[in-house]
CSV table of C-alpha atoms in Angstrom, one decimal:
chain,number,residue,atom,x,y,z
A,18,UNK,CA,0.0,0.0,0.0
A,19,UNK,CA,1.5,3.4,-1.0
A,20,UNK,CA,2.5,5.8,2.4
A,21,UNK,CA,0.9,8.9,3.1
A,22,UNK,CA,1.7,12.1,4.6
A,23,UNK,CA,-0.9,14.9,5.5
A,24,UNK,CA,-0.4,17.4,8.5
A,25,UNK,CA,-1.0,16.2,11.8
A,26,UNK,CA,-3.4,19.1,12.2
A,27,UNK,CA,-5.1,22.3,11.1
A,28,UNK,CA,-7.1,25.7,12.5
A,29,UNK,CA,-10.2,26.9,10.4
A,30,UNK,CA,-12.6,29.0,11.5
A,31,UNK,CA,-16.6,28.6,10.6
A,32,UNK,CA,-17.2,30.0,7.3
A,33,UNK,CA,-13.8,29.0,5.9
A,34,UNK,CA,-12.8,26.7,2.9
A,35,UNK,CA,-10.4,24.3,4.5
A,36,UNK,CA,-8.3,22.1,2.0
A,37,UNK,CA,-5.8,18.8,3.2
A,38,UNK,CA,-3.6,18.2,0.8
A,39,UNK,CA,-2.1,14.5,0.9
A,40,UNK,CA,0.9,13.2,-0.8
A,41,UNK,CA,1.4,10.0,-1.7
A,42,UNK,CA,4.8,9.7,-3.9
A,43,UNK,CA,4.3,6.1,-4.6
A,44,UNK,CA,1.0,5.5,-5.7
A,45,UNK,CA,0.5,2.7,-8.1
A,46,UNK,CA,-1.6,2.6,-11.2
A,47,UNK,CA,-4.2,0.9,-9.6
A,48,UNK,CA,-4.6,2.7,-6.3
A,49,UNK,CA,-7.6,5.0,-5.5
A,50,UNK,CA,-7.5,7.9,-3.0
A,51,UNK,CA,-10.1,7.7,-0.4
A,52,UNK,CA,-11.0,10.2,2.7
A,53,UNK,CA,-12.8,9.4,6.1
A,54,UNK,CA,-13.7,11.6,8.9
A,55,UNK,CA,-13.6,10.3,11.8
A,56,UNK,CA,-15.9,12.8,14.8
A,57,UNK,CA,-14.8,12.0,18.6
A,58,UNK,CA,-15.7,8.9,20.2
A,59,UNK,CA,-17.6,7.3,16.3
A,60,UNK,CA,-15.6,5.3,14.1
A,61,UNK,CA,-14.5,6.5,10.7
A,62,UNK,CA,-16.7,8.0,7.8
A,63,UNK,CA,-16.5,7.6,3.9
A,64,UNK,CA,-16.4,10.6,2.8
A,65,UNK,CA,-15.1,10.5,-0.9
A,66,UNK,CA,-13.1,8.4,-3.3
A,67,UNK,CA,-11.4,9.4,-6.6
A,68,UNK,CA,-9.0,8.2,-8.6
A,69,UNK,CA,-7.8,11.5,-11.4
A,70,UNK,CA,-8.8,15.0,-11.4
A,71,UNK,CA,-12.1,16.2,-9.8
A,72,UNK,CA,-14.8,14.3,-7.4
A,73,UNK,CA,-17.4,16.3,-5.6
A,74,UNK,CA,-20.5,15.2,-3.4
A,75,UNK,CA,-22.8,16.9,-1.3
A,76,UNK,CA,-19.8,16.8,1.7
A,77,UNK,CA,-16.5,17.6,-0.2
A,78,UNK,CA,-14.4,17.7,-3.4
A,79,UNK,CA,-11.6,15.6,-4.2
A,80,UNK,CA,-8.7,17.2,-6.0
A,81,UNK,CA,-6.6,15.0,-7.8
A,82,UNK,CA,-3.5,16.4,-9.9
A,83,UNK,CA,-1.9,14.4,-13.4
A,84,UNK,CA,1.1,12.9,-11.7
A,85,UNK,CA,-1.5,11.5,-9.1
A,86,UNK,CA,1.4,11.9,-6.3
A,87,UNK,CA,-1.0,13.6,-4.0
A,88,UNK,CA,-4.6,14.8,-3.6
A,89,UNK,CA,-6.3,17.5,-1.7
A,90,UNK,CA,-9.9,17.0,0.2
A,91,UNK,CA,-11.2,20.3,-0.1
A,92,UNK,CA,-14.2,21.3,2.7
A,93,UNK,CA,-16.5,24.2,1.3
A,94,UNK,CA,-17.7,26.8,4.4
A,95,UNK,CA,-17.0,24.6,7.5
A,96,UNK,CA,-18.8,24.8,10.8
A,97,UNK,CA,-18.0,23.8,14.1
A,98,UNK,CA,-19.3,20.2,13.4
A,99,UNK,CA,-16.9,19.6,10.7
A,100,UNK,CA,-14.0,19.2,13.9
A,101,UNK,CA,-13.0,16.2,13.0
A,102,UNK,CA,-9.7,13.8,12.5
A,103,UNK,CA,-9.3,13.1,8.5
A,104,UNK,CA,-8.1,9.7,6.9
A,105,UNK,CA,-6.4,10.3,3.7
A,106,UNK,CA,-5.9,6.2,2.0
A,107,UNK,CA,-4.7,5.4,-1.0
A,108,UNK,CA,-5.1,1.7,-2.0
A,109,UNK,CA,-6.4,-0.7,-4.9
A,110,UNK,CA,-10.6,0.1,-5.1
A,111,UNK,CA,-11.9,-1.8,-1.9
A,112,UNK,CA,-10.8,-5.4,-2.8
A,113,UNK,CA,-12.0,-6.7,0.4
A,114,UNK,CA,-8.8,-8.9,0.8
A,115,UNK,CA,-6.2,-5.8,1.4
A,116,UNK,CA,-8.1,-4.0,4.3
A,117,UNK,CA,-7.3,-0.3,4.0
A,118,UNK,CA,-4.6,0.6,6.9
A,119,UNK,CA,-5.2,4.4,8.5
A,120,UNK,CA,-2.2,6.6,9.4
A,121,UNK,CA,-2.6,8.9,12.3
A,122,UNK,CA,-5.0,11.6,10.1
A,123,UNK,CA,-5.5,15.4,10.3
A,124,UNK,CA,-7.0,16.9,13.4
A,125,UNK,CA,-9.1,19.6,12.1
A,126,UNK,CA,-10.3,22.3,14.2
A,127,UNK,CA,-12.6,24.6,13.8
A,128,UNK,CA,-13.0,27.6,15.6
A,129,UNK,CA,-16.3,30.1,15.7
B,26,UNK,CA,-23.9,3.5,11.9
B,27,UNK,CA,-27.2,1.9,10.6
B,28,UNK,CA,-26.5,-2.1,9.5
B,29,UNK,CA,-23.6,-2.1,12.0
B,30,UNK,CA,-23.8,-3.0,15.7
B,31,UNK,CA,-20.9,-3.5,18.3
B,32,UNK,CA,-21.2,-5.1,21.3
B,33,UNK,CA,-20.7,-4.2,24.3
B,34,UNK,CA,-19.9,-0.8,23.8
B,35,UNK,CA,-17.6,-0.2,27.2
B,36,UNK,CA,-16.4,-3.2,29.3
B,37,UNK,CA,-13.5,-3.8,31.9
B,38,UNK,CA,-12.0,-6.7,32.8
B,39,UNK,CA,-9.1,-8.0,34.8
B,40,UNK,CA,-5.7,-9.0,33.5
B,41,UNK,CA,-5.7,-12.5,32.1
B,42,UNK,CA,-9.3,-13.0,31.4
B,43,UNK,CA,-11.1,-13.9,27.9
B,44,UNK,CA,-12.8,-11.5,26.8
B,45,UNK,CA,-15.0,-11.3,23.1
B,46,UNK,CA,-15.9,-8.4,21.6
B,47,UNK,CA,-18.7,-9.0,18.7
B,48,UNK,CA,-19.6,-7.2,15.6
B,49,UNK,CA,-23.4,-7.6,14.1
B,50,UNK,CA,-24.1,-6.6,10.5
B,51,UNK,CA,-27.3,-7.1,9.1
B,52,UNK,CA,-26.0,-5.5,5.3
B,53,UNK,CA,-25.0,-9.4,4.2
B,54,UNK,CA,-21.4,-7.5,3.6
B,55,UNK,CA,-18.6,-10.6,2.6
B,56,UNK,CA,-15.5,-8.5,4.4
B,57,UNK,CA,-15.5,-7.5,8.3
B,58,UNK,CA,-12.4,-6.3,9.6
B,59,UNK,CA,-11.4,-5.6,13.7
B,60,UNK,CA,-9.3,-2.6,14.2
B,61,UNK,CA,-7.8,-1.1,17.1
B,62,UNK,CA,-7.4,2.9,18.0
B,63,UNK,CA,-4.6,4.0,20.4
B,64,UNK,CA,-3.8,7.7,21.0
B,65,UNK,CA,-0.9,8.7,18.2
B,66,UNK,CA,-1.7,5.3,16.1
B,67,UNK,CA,-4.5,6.1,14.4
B,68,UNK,CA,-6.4,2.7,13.1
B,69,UNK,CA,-4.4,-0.3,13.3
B,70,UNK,CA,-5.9,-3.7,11.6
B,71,UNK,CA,-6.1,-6.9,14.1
B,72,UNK,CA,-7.8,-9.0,11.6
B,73,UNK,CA,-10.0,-9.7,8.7
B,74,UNK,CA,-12.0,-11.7,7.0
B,75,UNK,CA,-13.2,-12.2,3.6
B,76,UNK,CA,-15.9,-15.3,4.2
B,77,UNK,CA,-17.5,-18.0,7.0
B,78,UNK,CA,-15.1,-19.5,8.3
B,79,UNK,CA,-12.1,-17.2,6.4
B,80,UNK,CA,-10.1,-15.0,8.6
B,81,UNK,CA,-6.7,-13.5,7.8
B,82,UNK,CA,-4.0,-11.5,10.7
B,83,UNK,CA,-3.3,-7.9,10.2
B,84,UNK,CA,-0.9,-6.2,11.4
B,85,UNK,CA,-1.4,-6.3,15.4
B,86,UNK,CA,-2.6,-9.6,15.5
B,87,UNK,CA,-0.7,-11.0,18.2
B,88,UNK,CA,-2.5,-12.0,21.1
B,89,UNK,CA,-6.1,-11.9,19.3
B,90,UNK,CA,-8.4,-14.7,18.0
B,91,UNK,CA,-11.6,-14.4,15.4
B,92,UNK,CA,-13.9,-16.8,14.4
B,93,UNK,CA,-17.2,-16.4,11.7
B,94,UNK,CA,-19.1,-19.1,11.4
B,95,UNK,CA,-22.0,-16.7,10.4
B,96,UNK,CA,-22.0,-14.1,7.4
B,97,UNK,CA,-23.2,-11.5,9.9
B,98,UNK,CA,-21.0,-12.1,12.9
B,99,UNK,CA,-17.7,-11.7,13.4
B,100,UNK,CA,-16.1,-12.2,16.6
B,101,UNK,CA,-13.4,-11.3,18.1
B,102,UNK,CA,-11.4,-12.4,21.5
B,103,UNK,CA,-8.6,-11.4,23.6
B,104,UNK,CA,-7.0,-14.7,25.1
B,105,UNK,CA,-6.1,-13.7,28.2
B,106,UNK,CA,-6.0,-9.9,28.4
B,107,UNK,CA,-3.5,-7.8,28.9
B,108,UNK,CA,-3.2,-3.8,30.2
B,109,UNK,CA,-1.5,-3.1,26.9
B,110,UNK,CA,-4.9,-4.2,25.0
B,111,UNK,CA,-7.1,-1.3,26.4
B,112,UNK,CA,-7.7,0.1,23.4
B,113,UNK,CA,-10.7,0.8,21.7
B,114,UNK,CA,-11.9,-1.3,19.0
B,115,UNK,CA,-13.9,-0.8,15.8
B,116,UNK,CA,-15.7,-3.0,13.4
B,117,UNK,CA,-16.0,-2.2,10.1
B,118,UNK,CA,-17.5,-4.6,6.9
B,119,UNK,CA,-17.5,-3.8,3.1
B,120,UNK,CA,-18.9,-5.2,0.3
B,121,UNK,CA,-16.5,-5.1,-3.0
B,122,UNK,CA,-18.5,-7.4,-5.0
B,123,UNK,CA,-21.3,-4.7,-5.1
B,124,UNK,CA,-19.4,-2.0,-6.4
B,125,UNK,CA,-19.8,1.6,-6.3
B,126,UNK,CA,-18.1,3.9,-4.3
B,127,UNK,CA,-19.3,3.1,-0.7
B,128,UNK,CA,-16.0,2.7,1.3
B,129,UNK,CA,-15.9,1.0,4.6
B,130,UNK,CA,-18.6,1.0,6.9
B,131,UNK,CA,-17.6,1.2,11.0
B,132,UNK,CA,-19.7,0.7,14.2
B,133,UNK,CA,-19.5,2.7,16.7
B,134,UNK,CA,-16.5,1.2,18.7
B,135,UNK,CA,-16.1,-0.9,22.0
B,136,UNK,CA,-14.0,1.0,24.4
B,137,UNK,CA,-12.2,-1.8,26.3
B,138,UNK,CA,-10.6,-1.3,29.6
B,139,UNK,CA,-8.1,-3.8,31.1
B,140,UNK,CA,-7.1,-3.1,35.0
């Protein structure tokens, strides 16, 4: 599974876009980039999935550039419930087999 | 989450007791994985498995058993526990072989104290 490395935390405040950029040098041609938030005391979330240039949902966008060597979740307007840790994975499309395996995250906070 | 249920949610026990922590899906997901959450680890994987009856070790699997002898159960135990196994654990199942974009689905965690 390729490594990650994303900030071990960040400050917003409510209103704010917040973007997480994530680099993962090694990413194979197979590997998709996936996010989770993970809220205090829950386990993790899904939030998004990509695999090249643009995803967006109703929660986030996914930023993806060519070279695919990192990716940046992007957070439009964030309140005081989007304090949250977030799980950047990279890893072949859920094969079941190879569980995903979480680094220590991002610790957003976000101040009013 | 809905579809996911962990049991019990807290428990403490003494050093060198069993103990089995169970995960409930009612989804009819094939994969169910046990993780672990320590303070500066993030999510480590204990175990996994991909069928009844098919488990596989991740990568703190030492001192852990599973078994699944059901599609929607998946249990997991602690030997004999130890102080360095309070933790607290998650369940999570997928389901691949549907497709889409879904991710990993988690429970809500067992928070496992060992004294």
């Amino acid at each position: 599974l390729a490594k990650t490395t994303q900030p071990i935390s960040m400050d917003s405040y409510e209103g704010q876009e917040v973007n997480i950029t994530c680099s993962h040098n090694n990413i194979a041609t197979n590997d998709y980039i996936t996010w989770y938030q993970q809220f205090p005391s829950q386990g993790p979330r899904f939030i998004i999935q990509g695999y090249k240039t643009k995803v967006t949902n109703e929660v986030a966008s996914l930023f993806i550039p060519a070279d695919r060597k990192s990716s940046t979740l992007s957070l439009p307007r964030v309140s005081l419930s989007d304090t949250a840790v977030y799980y950047c994975l990279v890893g072949e499309e859920d094969t079941g087999r190879r569980a995903l395996t979480f680094g220590s995250g991002t610790r957003l906070q976000v101040q009013p | 989450d809905a579809g996911i249920t962990q049991s019990p949610r807290h428990k403490v026990t003494e050093t060198g007791t069993p103990v089995t922590l169970r995960c409930h899906q009612t989804e009819n997901h094939r994969y169910m994985y046990w993780y672990r959450q320590d303070p500066g680890h993030g999510l480590r994987l204990i175990h996994y498995s991909y069928g009844v009856k098919d488990t596989d070790k991740g990568e703190v699997s030492d001192g852990y058993s599973v078994s699944r002898s059901k599609t929607e159960d998946f249990l997991l135990t602690l030997e004999s526990a130890t102080s360095s196994q309070t933790s607290v654990y998650f369940c999570a199942i997928s389901a691949p072989e549907k497709g889409g974009n879904y991710g990993y689905t988690f429970g809500s965690g067992t928070r496992l104290t060992v004294v």
